[in-house]
Short mmCIF file of C-alpha atoms and ligand atoms in Angstrom, two decimals:
data_model
loop_
_atom_site.label_atom_id
_atom_site.label_comp_id
_atom_site.label_asym_id
_atom_site.label_seq_id
_atom_site.Cartn_x
_atom_site.Cartn_y
_atom_site.Cartn_z
CA MET O 809 180.65 -5.04 61.90
CA GLN O 810 181.02 -2.45 59.19
CA GLU O 811 177.47 -2.90 58.16
CA GLN O 812 176.35 -2.25 61.51
CA GLN O 813 178.22 1.00 61.79
CA THR O 814 176.80 2.39 58.62
CA LEU O 815 173.27 1.55 59.51
CA ALA O 816 173.73 3.40 62.89
CA VAL O 817 174.71 6.37 60.84
CA LEU O 818 171.61 6.16 58.54
CA GLN O 819 169.27 5.77 61.47
CA ASP O 820 170.97 8.88 62.96
CA LYS O 821 170.26 10.75 59.85
CA THR O 822 166.49 10.06 59.95
CA ASP O 823 166.31 11.34 63.56
CA ASP O 824 164.61 14.56 63.69
CA THR O 825 167.31 16.40 65.65
CA PHE O 826 170.17 15.24 63.19
CA TYR O 827 169.86 18.31 60.93
CA LYS O 828 168.39 20.52 63.58
CA ASP O 829 171.23 23.13 63.68
CA LEU O 830 171.51 23.76 59.76
CA PHE O 831 170.00 26.93 58.60
CA TYR O 832 167.03 25.89 56.22
CA ALA O 833 163.39 25.91 55.84
CA GLY O 834 162.81 23.21 58.22
CA THR O 835 164.56 24.88 61.03
CA GLU O 836 163.06 28.31 60.79
CA GLN O 837 161.85 27.98 64.46
CA GLU O 838 165.33 26.86 65.91
CA TYR O 839 166.61 29.89 64.01
CA ARG O 840 164.20 32.46 65.45
CA ALA O 841 164.83 30.87 69.07
CA ALA O 842 168.42 31.12 68.78
CA ILE O 843 168.44 34.63 67.54
CA THR O 844 166.01 35.80 70.30
CA ALA O 845 168.20 34.23 72.79
CA ALA O 846 171.23 35.93 71.37
CA GLY O 847 169.49 39.16 71.15
CA GLU O 848 168.49 38.74 74.98
CA SER O 849 172.27 38.44 75.73
CA VAL O 850 172.68 41.76 74.15
CA SER O 851 170.03 43.37 76.16
CA SER O 852 171.46 42.19 79.21
CA PHE O 853 174.87 43.60 78.12
CA LEU O 854 173.12 46.95 77.89
CA GLN O 855 171.43 46.59 81.20
CA ASN O 856 174.27 45.15 83.33
CA ASN O 857 177.51 46.47 82.05
CA LYS O 858 177.53 49.96 83.51
CA LYS O 859 181.33 50.45 83.41
CA PRO O 860 183.22 50.36 80.17
CA PHE O 861 185.12 47.54 81.31
CA SER O 862 184.94 45.01 84.32
CA GLY O 863 188.72 45.36 85.19
CA ILE O 864 189.35 41.90 85.10
CA THR O 865 192.94 40.91 84.64
CA PRO O 866 194.22 38.78 81.73
CA ALA O 867 195.51 36.02 84.34
CA ALA O 868 192.00 35.88 86.09
CA LEU O 869 190.28 35.80 82.68
CA LEU O 870 192.64 33.09 81.22
CA ALA O 871 192.24 30.87 84.21
CA GLN O 872 188.60 30.50 83.33
CA PHE O 873 189.44 29.18 79.84
CA ASN O 874 191.30 26.25 81.24
CA THR O 875 188.23 24.24 82.03
CA ILE O 876 186.64 24.62 78.53
CA ASP O 877 186.71 21.10 76.69
CA PHE O 878 185.63 21.28 72.92
CA ASP O 879 185.19 17.69 72.68
CA THR O 880 182.22 17.92 74.89
CA PRO O 881 179.53 20.23 73.54
CA LEU O 882 177.13 21.89 75.44
CA PRO O 883 173.50 20.72 75.75
CA ASP O 884 171.71 23.84 74.87
CA TYR O 885 171.87 27.63 73.94
CA GLU O 886 170.95 28.34 77.57
CA SER O 887 174.19 27.02 78.97
CA LEU O 888 176.11 28.14 75.90
CA LEU O 889 174.96 31.91 76.24
CA GLU O 890 175.94 31.58 80.00
CA GLU O 891 179.32 30.32 79.31
CA VAL O 892 179.56 33.36 76.58
CA ASN O 893 178.44 35.61 79.05
CA THR O 894 180.85 34.53 81.75
CA LEU O 895 183.85 34.32 79.41
CA TYR O 896 183.15 37.39 77.21
CA ILE O 897 180.03 39.68 77.36
CA LYS O 898 180.43 40.41 81.13
CA HIS O 899 183.94 41.89 80.61
CA ALA O 900 183.60 43.04 77.03
CA THR O 901 184.52 46.93 76.53
CA ALA O 902 181.17 48.71 76.31
CA PHE O 903 182.00 51.38 73.52
CA HIS O 904 178.59 52.93 73.85
CA LEU O 905 179.38 54.56 77.34
CA PRO O 906 180.74 58.14 77.68
CA GLN O 907 183.33 56.75 80.02
CA TYR O 908 184.82 54.93 77.24
CA ILE O 909 186.90 57.44 75.54
CA ALA O 910 189.96 55.61 74.36
CA HIS O 911 190.35 54.39 70.89
CA LEU O 912 188.63 55.01 67.56
CA ASN O 913 185.58 52.85 68.35
CA CYS O 914 182.19 54.55 67.65
CA PRO O 915 179.03 53.67 69.19
CA VAL O 916 176.97 51.83 66.52
CA VAL O 917 173.40 52.50 65.09
CA ILE O 918 170.49 50.13 65.43
CA PRO O 919 169.51 49.85 61.76
CA ALA O 920 173.17 48.36 61.10
CA LEU O 921 172.67 45.89 63.80
CA ALA O 922 169.59 44.89 62.23
CA ALA O 923 171.24 44.39 58.79
CA GLU O 924 173.88 42.20 60.51
CA VAL O 925 171.24 39.79 61.13
CA ILE O 926 170.35 39.45 57.46
CA ILE O 927 173.91 39.60 56.15
CA SER O 928 175.07 36.66 58.20
CA ALA O 929 172.01 34.46 57.51
CA ILE O 930 171.74 34.92 53.97
CA ASN O 931 175.63 35.19 53.73
CA SER O 932 176.00 36.55 50.20
CA SER O 933 179.38 36.89 48.96
CA GLN O 934 180.42 39.95 47.23
CA ASP O 935 183.05 38.80 44.67
CA THR O 936 180.68 37.86 41.96
CA TYR O 937 177.19 38.47 40.74
CA ASP O 938 176.20 34.83 40.97
CA GLN O 939 176.91 35.04 44.64
CA SER O 940 175.48 38.26 45.64
CA ALA O 941 173.05 39.69 42.79
CA GLY O 942 171.29 42.78 44.43
CA GLY O 943 174.20 42.97 46.95
CA THR O 944 176.55 43.85 44.36
CA PHE O 945 174.42 46.63 43.09
CA MET O 946 173.77 47.95 46.69
CA GLU O 947 177.57 48.20 47.34
CA ARG O 948 178.06 49.87 44.02
CA LYS O 949 175.58 52.51 44.76
CA LEU O 950 177.05 53.10 48.23
CA ILE O 951 180.50 53.48 46.62
CA ASP O 952 178.84 55.94 44.05
CA TRP O 953 177.17 57.86 46.83
CA THR O 954 180.46 58.13 48.89
CA GLY O 955 182.31 59.12 45.69
CA ALA O 956 179.81 61.96 45.19
CA GLN O 957 180.15 63.33 48.65
CA ILE O 958 183.86 63.25 48.09
CA GLY O 959 183.54 65.33 45.01
CA PHE O 960 184.50 62.70 42.60
CA ASP O 961 182.62 62.48 39.30
CA THR O 962 181.07 59.27 37.81
CA ALA O 963 184.46 57.85 36.66
CA CYS O 964 185.07 57.16 40.17
CA ASP O 965 184.90 53.39 41.55
CA GLY O 966 185.82 51.43 44.70
CA VAL O 967 185.05 48.51 46.84
CA PHE O 968 184.24 47.76 50.47
CA THR O 969 187.12 46.41 52.50
CA GLY O 970 187.88 44.94 55.76
CA GLY O 971 189.49 48.28 57.36
CA GLY O 972 191.44 51.38 56.70
CA SER O 973 194.71 49.58 56.78
CA GLN O 974 193.54 47.33 53.83
CA SER O 975 192.24 50.40 51.91
CA ASN O 976 195.47 52.24 52.58
CA MET O 977 197.35 49.22 51.07
CA MET O 978 195.33 49.47 47.93
CA GLY O 979 196.10 53.18 47.69
CA LEU O 980 199.78 52.44 47.60
CA LEU O 981 199.58 49.53 45.59
CA LEU O 982 197.73 51.46 42.84
CA ALA O 983 200.43 54.18 43.29
CA ARG O 984 203.24 51.90 42.85
CA ASP O 985 201.94 50.06 39.81
CA TYR O 986 200.68 53.16 38.34
CA TYR O 987 204.08 54.92 38.59
CA ALA O 988 205.90 51.80 37.11
CA LEU O 989 203.76 51.54 34.01
CA GLU O 990 203.20 55.04 33.26
CA PHE O 991 206.68 56.25 33.76
CA LEU O 992 208.93 53.14 33.42
CA GLY O 993 206.86 50.97 31.10
CA HIS O 994 207.16 48.38 33.56
CA ASN O 995 204.22 46.02 34.56
CA ILE O 996 204.73 45.10 38.22
CA LYS O 997 201.63 42.98 38.33
CA MET O 998 203.18 40.57 35.79
CA ASP O 999 206.94 41.01 36.08
CA GLY O 1000 207.51 41.99 39.92
CA CYS O 1001 209.22 45.10 41.13
CA PRO O 1002 211.63 46.81 38.79
CA ALA O 1003 215.33 47.54 40.18
CA GLU O 1004 214.19 51.18 40.35
CA ALA O 1005 211.45 50.30 43.03
CA SER O 1006 214.31 50.48 45.70
CA ARG O 1007 214.39 54.17 45.05
CA PHE O 1008 210.57 54.79 45.16
CA ARG O 1009 209.71 57.20 47.83
CA ILE O 1010 206.09 57.92 49.43
CA PHE O 1011 205.48 61.04 51.65
CA VAL O 1012 203.36 60.97 54.82
CA SER O 1013 203.28 63.07 57.94
CA ASP O 1014 205.04 61.99 61.07
CA LYS O 1015 201.54 61.65 62.58
CA ALA O 1016 200.19 59.36 59.68
CA HIS O 1017 198.82 55.85 60.63
CA PHE O 1018 201.47 53.02 60.82
CA SER O 1019 199.66 51.15 58.29
CA ASN O 1020 201.61 53.08 55.65
CA GLN O 1021 204.87 51.49 56.76
CA LYS O 1022 203.48 48.08 57.06
CA ASN O 1023 201.96 48.57 53.48
CA ALA O 1024 205.30 49.84 52.10
CA SER O 1025 207.11 46.77 53.62
CA LEU O 1026 204.39 44.41 52.22
CA LEU O 1027 204.53 46.05 48.67
CA GLY O 1028 208.33 45.17 48.50
CA LEU O 1029 209.43 48.83 48.81
CA GLY O 1030 210.47 48.53 52.32
CA GLU O 1031 209.74 51.04 55.18
CA GLN O 1032 212.83 52.88 53.81
CA ALA O 1033 210.29 54.12 51.10
CA ILE O 1034 208.20 56.09 53.56
CA ILE O 1035 209.59 59.62 54.19
CA LYS O 1036 208.07 61.18 57.21
CA ILE O 1037 207.44 64.90 56.97
CA ASP O 1038 207.32 67.12 60.09
CA THR O 1039 203.97 68.56 61.30
CA ASP O 1040 203.08 72.02 62.27
CA ASN O 1041 201.91 73.21 65.81
CA ARG O 1042 198.57 71.17 65.27
CA PHE O 1043 200.31 68.13 64.15
CA ARG O 1044 199.42 68.66 60.49
CA MET O 1045 201.65 67.87 57.50
CA ASN O 1046 203.71 71.09 56.89
CA ALA O 1047 203.41 71.57 53.11
CA VAL O 1048 206.62 73.75 52.71
CA LYS O 1049 208.51 70.84 54.25
CA LEU O 1050 206.91 68.45 52.10
CA GLU O 1051 207.92 70.24 49.02
CA ALA O 1052 211.64 70.39 50.52
CA ALA O 1053 211.69 66.88 51.02
CA ILE O 1054 210.37 65.88 47.60
CA LYS O 1055 213.16 68.08 45.95
CA LYS O 1056 215.63 66.54 48.63
CA GLU O 1057 214.73 62.98 47.38
CA LEU O 1058 214.85 64.01 43.74
CA GLU O 1059 218.43 65.40 44.24
CA LEU O 1060 219.37 62.09 45.95
CA GLY O 1061 218.35 60.31 42.87
CA ASN O 1062 215.30 58.68 44.45
CA ILE O 1063 211.75 58.54 42.71
CA PRO O 1064 208.96 60.10 44.49
CA ILE O 1065 205.87 58.20 43.60
CA ALA O 1066 203.10 59.10 46.02
CA ILE O 1067 201.90 61.43 48.97
CA VAL O 1068 199.49 60.11 51.47
CA ALA O 1069 197.77 62.86 53.42
CA THR O 1070 195.65 62.15 56.41
CA ALA O 1071 192.38 63.47 56.82
CA GLY O 1072 192.00 63.19 60.55
CA THR O 1073 194.90 61.65 62.28
CA THR O 1074 194.67 58.86 64.75
CA ASP O 1075 196.26 60.84 67.57
CA PHE O 1076 195.03 64.37 67.01
CA GLY O 1077 191.96 64.22 64.80
CA ASN O 1078 193.57 67.10 62.61
CA MET O 1079 193.48 67.36 58.89
CA ASP O 1080 196.66 67.68 56.84
CA PRO O 1081 196.38 70.71 54.38
CA LEU O 1082 194.75 68.62 51.58
CA GLN O 1083 194.49 71.52 48.96
CA GLU O 1084 198.12 72.50 49.44
CA ILE O 1085 199.21 68.90 49.35
CA GLY O 1086 196.89 68.15 46.43
CA ARG O 1087 198.58 71.09 44.32
CA LEU O 1088 202.05 69.62 45.23
CA ALA O 1089 201.01 66.12 44.05
CA GLY O 1090 199.94 67.71 40.63
CA LYS O 1091 203.20 69.75 40.29
CA TYR O 1092 205.39 66.60 40.72
CA LYS O 1093 202.91 64.15 38.99
CA LEU O 1094 202.68 62.14 42.19
CA TRP O 1095 199.85 59.60 43.21
CA PHE O 1096 197.72 61.40 45.92
CA HIS O 1097 196.16 59.25 48.38
CA ILE O 1098 194.09 60.67 51.21
CA ASP O 1099 193.72 58.67 54.32
CA ALA O 1100 190.13 59.77 55.46
CA ALA O 1101 189.77 56.56 57.68
CA TYR O 1102 188.81 58.90 60.65
CA GLY O 1103 188.07 62.22 59.00
CA CYS O 1104 185.46 60.83 56.51
CA GLY O 1105 182.71 61.31 59.05
CA LEU O 1106 182.75 65.07 57.90
CA LEU O 1107 181.36 64.03 54.63
CA LEU O 1108 178.09 63.70 56.65
CA SER O 1109 178.12 67.26 58.16
CA ASP O 1110 176.92 70.29 56.43
CA LYS O 1111 178.61 72.60 58.97
CA TYR O 1112 182.09 71.09 59.06
CA ARG O 1113 182.34 69.45 55.52
CA TYR O 1114 184.59 72.41 54.55
CA LEU O 1115 187.31 70.84 56.58
CA LEU O 1116 187.79 68.17 54.00
CA ASN O 1117 187.98 70.52 51.07
CA GLY O 1118 190.87 69.38 48.80
CA ILE O 1119 189.77 65.66 49.22
CA GLU O 1120 188.44 65.51 45.79
CA LEU O 1121 191.98 66.23 44.50
CA ALA O 1122 192.82 62.79 45.49
CA ASP O 1123 193.44 59.84 43.22
CA SER O 1124 192.30 57.46 45.86
CA VAL O 1125 190.64 57.71 49.37
CA THR O 1126 190.33 55.55 52.36
CA VAL O 1127 186.96 55.62 54.30
CA ASP O 1128 186.41 53.96 57.50
CA TYR O 1129 182.63 53.74 58.06
CA HIS O 1130 183.43 51.56 61.08
CA LYS O 1131 185.14 54.83 62.65
CA SER O 1132 182.98 57.58 61.74
CA PHE O 1133 179.58 56.44 60.27
CA PHE O 1134 178.48 54.60 63.44
CA GLN O 1135 178.90 51.18 61.73
CA PRO O 1136 179.67 47.99 63.35
CA ILE O 1137 183.21 46.42 62.53
CA SER O 1138 183.97 45.84 59.62
CA SER O 1139 182.87 48.44 57.29
CA SER O 1140 185.32 50.34 55.22
CA ALA O 1141 186.07 51.44 51.62
CA PHE O 1142 188.79 52.20 48.93
CA LEU O 1143 187.79 54.65 46.40
CA VAL O 1144 189.53 55.79 43.17
CA LYS O 1145 188.72 58.87 41.05
CA ASN O 1146 189.36 57.26 37.88
CA LYS O 1147 187.93 53.62 37.75
CA LEU O 1148 190.36 52.78 34.96
CA HIS O 1149 193.27 52.56 37.58
CA LEU O 1150 191.57 49.58 39.10
CA ASN O 1151 192.58 47.68 35.87
CA LEU O 1152 196.11 47.69 37.14
CA ILE O 1153 195.23 45.13 39.77
CA LYS O 1154 192.57 43.02 37.88
CA HIS O 1155 193.10 39.35 37.94
CA HIS O 1156 191.02 36.81 35.75
CA ALA O 1157 190.39 33.49 37.48
CA ASP O 1158 188.93 31.06 35.10
CA TYR O 1159 186.30 30.05 37.59
CA LEU O 1160 185.17 33.47 38.75
CA ASN O 1161 185.64 36.28 36.57
CA PRO O 1162 186.97 34.95 33.32
CA LYS O 1163 188.70 37.24 30.78
CA GLU O 1164 185.93 36.62 28.21
CA GLN O 1165 183.17 37.55 30.52
CA ASP O 1166 180.89 40.45 29.74
CA TYR O 1167 181.15 42.49 32.96
CA ASP O 1168 177.82 44.52 31.84
CA GLU O 1169 175.87 41.18 31.83
CA LEU O 1170 177.66 39.74 35.10
CA PRO O 1171 179.37 42.41 37.20
CA ALA O 1172 181.96 41.24 39.48
CA GLN O 1173 183.36 43.23 42.47
CA ILE O 1174 186.21 40.87 42.87
CA ASN O 1175 187.84 42.76 40.04
CA LYS O 1176 188.29 45.71 42.45
CA SER O 1177 189.52 43.73 45.58
CA VAL O 1178 193.15 42.79 46.32
CA THR O 1179 193.35 40.79 49.44
CA GLN O 1180 189.65 39.33 49.47
CA SER O 1181 187.91 36.91 47.38
CA THR O 1182 185.05 35.71 49.58
CA ARG O 1183 183.62 39.00 51.03
CA ARG O 1184 181.07 39.84 53.43
CA PHE O 1185 178.20 42.07 52.55
CA ASP O 1186 179.09 44.76 54.85
CA ALA O 1187 177.49 47.37 52.60
CA LEU O 1188 173.89 46.20 53.82
CA LYS O 1189 174.51 47.99 57.09
CA LEU O 1190 175.47 51.16 55.55
CA TRP O 1191 172.45 50.81 53.45
CA PHE O 1192 170.13 50.22 56.27
CA THR O 1193 171.76 53.22 57.99
CA LEU O 1194 171.56 55.93 55.31
CA ARG O 1195 168.03 54.78 54.10
CA LEU O 1196 166.51 54.85 57.46
CA MET O 1197 168.29 57.71 59.28
CA GLY O 1198 169.42 59.62 56.33
CA LYS O 1199 172.64 61.54 56.13
CA GLN O 1200 171.22 64.40 57.93
CA GLN O 1201 170.91 62.51 61.41
CA LEU O 1202 174.20 61.08 61.02
CA GLY O 1203 175.73 64.48 60.32
CA ALA O 1204 174.02 65.96 63.41
CA TYR O 1205 175.49 63.35 65.56
CA THR O 1206 179.00 64.25 63.94
CA ASP O 1207 178.48 67.83 64.72
CA THR O 1208 177.60 67.11 68.23
CA ILE O 1209 180.65 65.24 68.82
CA ILE O 1210 182.93 67.87 67.31
CA GLU O 1211 181.30 70.69 69.46
CA THR O 1212 181.50 68.46 72.65
CA ALA O 1213 185.29 67.75 71.78
CA GLU O 1214 185.97 71.56 71.34
CA LYS O 1215 184.27 72.22 74.70
CA ALA O 1216 186.20 69.46 76.35
CA ALA O 1217 189.42 71.02 74.75
CA CYS O 1218 188.67 74.40 76.42
CA MET O 1219 187.86 72.71 79.73
CA ILE O 1220 191.34 70.94 79.85
CA GLU O 1221 193.06 74.09 78.64
CA GLU O 1222 191.65 76.31 81.30
CA ASP O 1223 192.23 73.77 84.09
CA GLY O 1224 195.57 74.17 85.67
CA ALA O 1225 195.95 70.58 86.49
CA PHE O 1226 196.28 69.70 82.84
CA LYS O 1227 198.34 70.44 79.79
CA LEU O 1228 196.45 70.04 76.31
CA LEU O 1229 198.87 69.67 73.40
CA SER O 1230 196.38 70.72 70.58
CA HIS O 1231 192.80 71.48 69.61
CA SER O 1232 191.20 68.95 67.37
CA ASP O 1233 189.31 69.32 64.11
CA LEU O 1234 187.30 66.11 65.08
CA GLY O 1235 187.50 64.63 68.68
CA VAL O 1236 190.91 63.56 69.83
CA LEU O 1237 192.62 65.38 72.70
CA VAL O 1238 196.07 64.71 73.91
CA PHE O 1239 197.05 65.94 77.27
CA ARG O 1240 198.58 65.22 80.65
CA TYR O 1241 197.96 65.60 84.32
CA TYR O 1242 200.54 68.08 85.02
CA PRO O 1243 199.88 70.77 87.93
CA ALA O 1244 202.39 73.44 88.19
CA ASP O 1245 203.58 72.44 91.53
CA MET O 1246 204.04 68.65 90.82
CA THR O 1247 207.53 67.32 91.34
CA ALA O 1248 206.86 63.77 90.36
CA ASN O 1249 207.69 62.69 86.79
CA PRO O 1250 204.82 63.49 84.56
CA CYS O 1251 205.29 60.40 82.38
CA GLU O 1252 205.04 58.00 85.33
CA VAL O 1253 202.07 59.73 86.96
CA ASN O 1254 199.96 59.65 83.78
CA GLN O 1255 200.99 56.16 83.14
CA TYR O 1256 199.84 55.25 86.56
CA ILE O 1257 196.59 57.31 85.90
CA LYS O 1258 195.68 55.35 82.81
CA LYS O 1259 196.44 51.99 84.21
CA ALA O 1260 194.66 52.49 87.49
CA LEU O 1261 191.46 53.84 85.76
CA PHE O 1262 191.74 50.78 83.26
CA PHE O 1263 191.86 48.16 86.08
CA SER O 1264 189.08 50.15 88.05
CA GLY O 1265 186.99 49.74 84.81
CA GLU O 1266 185.58 52.93 85.40
CA ILE O 1267 187.20 55.17 82.59
CA LEU O 1268 188.93 53.80 79.53
CA LEU O 1269 191.65 56.23 78.41
CA ALA O 1270 194.15 55.97 75.52
CA SER O 1271 197.58 57.27 75.47
CA THR O 1272 200.28 58.11 72.97
CA LYS O 1273 203.76 59.33 73.03
CA VAL O 1274 204.82 62.86 71.67
CA ASN O 1275 208.49 63.44 71.43
CA GLN O 1276 209.09 60.16 73.61
CA ALA O 1277 206.75 61.77 76.46
CA PHE O 1278 203.76 59.84 77.71
CA TYR O 1279 200.47 61.64 77.19
CA LEU O 1280 196.86 60.67 77.88
CA LYS O 1281 194.34 60.68 75.03
CA PHE O 1282 190.68 61.17 74.60
CA THR O 1283 188.91 59.91 71.56
CA ILE O 1284 185.52 61.33 71.59
CA LEU O 1285 183.16 59.71 69.09
CA ASN O 1286 179.81 59.28 70.85
CA PRO O 1287 177.04 61.85 70.54
CA LEU O 1288 175.78 60.71 73.88
CA THR O 1289 178.87 62.15 75.60
CA THR O 1290 178.10 65.50 77.50
CA ILE O 1291 180.31 67.99 78.84
CA ASP O 1292 179.30 66.90 82.29
CA ASP O 1293 180.63 63.40 81.39
CA ILE O 1294 183.95 65.06 80.40
CA ARG O 1295 184.13 67.09 83.61
CA HIS O 1296 183.51 63.83 85.72
CA ILE O 1297 186.22 61.96 83.83
CA LEU O 1298 188.72 64.83 84.45
CA THR O 1299 187.81 65.02 88.05
CA ALA O 1300 188.52 61.15 88.12
CA ILE O 1301 191.74 61.78 86.48
CA LYS O 1302 192.88 64.41 88.91
CA GLU O 1303 192.04 62.38 91.82
CA CYS O 1304 193.99 59.36 90.60
CA GLY O 1305 196.97 61.75 89.95
CA LYS O 1306 196.77 63.07 93.34
CA ASP O 1307 196.57 59.69 94.83
CA TYR O 1308 199.83 58.87 93.06
CA VAL O 1309 201.82 61.76 94.17
CA LYS O 1310 200.52 61.51 97.59
CA ASP O 1311 201.66 57.93 98.01
CA LEU O 1312 205.20 58.67 96.59
C1 PLP L 447 192.49 53.47 62.25
C2 PLP L 447 193.00 54.15 61.27
C3 PLP L 447 193.38 53.47 60.08
C4 PLP L 447 193.37 51.95 60.10
O1 PLP L 447 192.13 51.50 59.90
P1 PLP L 447 191.52 50.05 60.33
O2 PLP L 447 190.13 49.95 59.87
O3 PLP L 447 191.73 50.01 61.95
O4 PLP L 447 192.37 49.08 59.64
C5 PLP L 447 194.11 54.03 59.03
N1 PLP L 447 194.30 55.22 59.14
C6 PLP L 447 193.75 56.27 60.05
C7 PLP L 447 194.12 57.66 60.12
C8 PLP L 447 193.21 55.61 61.30
O5 PLP L 447 192.86 56.27 62.30
#
């Protein structure tokens, strides 16, 4: 009986179809057919999805998942792609349409998509040279290029990460470990947090990204370590209040270790005063991290690059190419001004990057990565993009977006039906529908507008709260978006608002 079973398996393996799904020289035809079919699904997404969202409710969508049985594989790609189309592509959010104006999702450029084909098939892992070879040097060259755009010299270094939250975490990790080693003679990597760590304090603006709180908590400092500084009328960190807060914490016996400035806030797209904050970081000997997850796009623009002046003062910087460089998710990087600081986190694994290894002979990016070992070659997407389009073309897209956003801001401001909270250095506008004669609760009206437009699928807006009040939010990241698109969106918002008020 047992012999017969073994034989059956052996016979199976000699069958031509047994290995047909493995990627190797013998399946090149299958590979091409599958990629072509997948590409056609993408084409039909572009042709068929004319609204940013289908409007389907979670309940209706979930119901379709009940029939899926993983124990019964589908017969071919045709049925597979049909299923994926029904469950996913048909309802997927279309970031490339101007009517998608919600979150920080940029439309992507084609060279990066072509790179994706290579990235996943060749499947290099960026942790060590023996798993990536040229990939390691391409990543390093892009890091050096980004460092040079920031204004860092050749002492800079960095690593691609999965996103801005992860890059920000590296910034706070280095800040924490650097402070402890330099000023307390304490090695956190080896010995854990010292007692003083409960008094470590990190200064951010009250519009900084929430990942700072999460990261402080993950780093064992607690959210209590985060001191939020009030912002000015354009929602930028107030440097005078920052200095007062640093002094106050010192008086309380706490230990300021770092300032995180935001270059491009998620809610307003404005820049904290980087030069003033950098000066304070120098004066009080604090680690200076700049979260340029969003604002890094200004590095591409000759016209608006000046808005980032002072970024070169940072000890470390977060850049999200998947926010502002038209790259598909994921593509982000963490940079440090002085590469020696990365030694604070270096760990030697005997099987990957042993201590005795000569890193000139065998470089290893894993020395710079905290939360990833096996790591995608995302850098190739940016390589394709910059080599084919150049910084100039990307910069022209960025300029167009900024100019559209400014025109949109003026349009909202001049329209009596709306109230705009602030102009933006980049492309985020926070406002609400609020005609002078409206008696309805403005928070309720605007909540209704957002939800109604979402489930119509016609327009996807974001929202945020400012002083507990609900506001609508535009994030303009698409160079294709015209001022006519904006006008159309604003008209739809007004109509929706009027409907709500009428039905009360
Ligand atoms: C989006 C964003 C982040 C987080 O980046 P992810 O790539 O989403 O992890 C951090 N900071 C700012 C200012 C952001 O806008």
